[in-house]
Amino acid sequence: MKRRLAVLTSGGDAPGMNAAIRSVVRVGTARGLEVVGIRRGYKGLLTGDMFTLSPRDVSNIIQRGGTILKTSRCEEFKTPEGRQRAKAILEQHKIDGLILIGGDGTFRGGDALGKIWSGQIIGVPGTIDNDVYGTDYTIGYDTAINTALDAIDKIRDTADSHDRIFVVEVMGRHSGFIAQAVGVCGGAEEILVPEEPFDLAEVARRIREGRQRGKTSSIIIVAEGEETGGAVKVAQQLAPLAGYDMRVVILGYLQRGGTPTAADRLLATKLGAYAVDLFIQGATGVMAGEVGGILCATPLTETWSKKKPLDKYLTGLQQQLAS
Ligand code: F6P
């Protein structure tokens, strides 16, 4: 009997998840496994919503955003009872291994499941936030920053035409990877992220000084979340301090959709295949990642307990780049 390897996508969808599913299915099948898709992440696992995936079932999806398996955030799976139910269902369906495509929340759930279930659990990092330790990039991040950058370039046209200041909020939950990348690439005057404390009075002073140096418009990038206060709050507090009117744009969910870039398709294809390799090698409780161009397996627990730092070199350059 063939060994059965299940795959699910969980948490926020990310462009390239489909490319990863395709890679798992095709590489897994080619290596003699039966690959089983679970719908709607842990929610579908809890209801046994699963079906065999053949190589033809994943035709024509490498270029599609979202996830054909659908995704969810599942509160029930966070409870010990929920995970006991998941274990029973996996045993009933004779699943030998589970590939989890998602972010840190997904891996926390997978780690907890691994403590009670004897099958192998392998993570694949899929989130636009890039906030997962053990891989330089997560699947979806490259597409998300290119999508956000396209929007910021357009906003800059308007900012320039009207001599205006725009405060633009990008996603990232508790991390500033998206903000830093789009801020640097979009030529932003200020980048406000959770990782770096900032003083709005200082930001206001820099904006005023920029005007004195001849800047007629400015873009301020703000990472979402409580740490920065978000774009609305920043603009409300900053406008009176700086003495200029400000417009707010929240890019929101448009950053999560769309056709994955070549970089995301390549990463997804590699990491999906590598996750299958790890399963065949007998690994469990690890995430397939790529660091410095080398594929590597990192314990799931480290993927969220260790903090991946922002690029400090770029952070140090910001004031000069905005001069
Ligand atoms: O983790 C991806 C992400 O898009 C974050 O950037 C954001 O904070 C969160 O998901 C939004 O979550 P939800 O889809 O539950 O609204």
GROMACS .gro file of N, CA and C and ligand atoms in nm, residues 12 73 127-129 171-173 224 253 256, ligand 1:
model
   49
   12GLY      N    1  -0.368   3.306   0.661
   12GLY     CA    2  -0.392   3.397   0.547
   12GLY      C    3  -0.340   3.336   0.418
   73ARG      N    4  -0.894   3.020   0.945
   73ARG     CA    5  -0.832   3.030   1.077
   73ARG      C    6  -0.927   2.952   1.168
  127THR      N    7   0.327   3.278   0.372
  127THR     CA    8   0.261   3.396   0.429
  127THR      C    9   0.322   3.520   0.365
  128ILE      N   10   0.240   3.621   0.340
  128ILE     CA   11   0.296   3.742   0.279
  128ILE      C   12   0.386   3.818   0.377
  129ASP      N   13   0.373   3.788   0.507
  129ASP     CA   14   0.442   3.869   0.609
  129ASP      C   15   0.593   3.848   0.615
  171MET      N   16   0.041   4.561   0.515
  171MET     CA   17   0.019   4.450   0.608
  171MET      C   18   0.152   4.403   0.668
  172GLY      N   19   0.143   4.305   0.754
  172GLY     CA   20   0.264   4.250   0.817
  172GLY      C   21   0.240   4.202   0.959
  173ARG      N   22   0.117   4.214   1.007
  173ARG     CA   23   0.079   4.175   1.143
  173ARG      C   24   0.174   4.235   1.248
  224GLU      N   25   0.096   4.786   0.960
  224GLU     CA   26  -0.029   4.776   1.036
  224GLU      C   27  -0.001   4.734   1.180
  253TYR      N   28  -0.619   4.403   0.196
  253TYR     CA   29  -0.618   4.267   0.140
  253TYR      C   30  -0.572   4.258  -0.005
  256ARG      N   31  -0.275   4.050  -0.061
  256ARG     CA   32  -0.273   3.904  -0.045
  256ARG      C   33  -0.306   3.830  -0.174
  324F6P     O1   34  -0.065   3.685   0.801
  324F6P     C1   35  -0.108   3.745   0.684
  324F6P     C2   36  -0.198   3.860   0.713
  324F6P     O2   37  -0.243   3.913   0.591
  324F6P     C3   38  -0.138   3.971   0.801
  324F6P     O3   39  -0.054   4.057   0.729
  324F6P     C4   40  -0.264   4.036   0.856
  324F6P     O4   41  -0.239   4.098   0.978
  324F6P     C5   42  -0.355   3.919   0.874
  324F6P     O5   43  -0.312   3.818   0.785
  324F6P     C6   44  -0.501   3.946   0.848
  324F6P     O6   45  -0.573   3.835   0.890
  324F6P     P1   46  -0.720   3.796   0.846
  324F6P     O7   47  -0.712   3.729   0.712
  324F6P     O8   48  -0.764   3.698   0.950
  324F6P     O9   49  -0.797   3.920   0.842
   0.00000   0.00000   0.00000
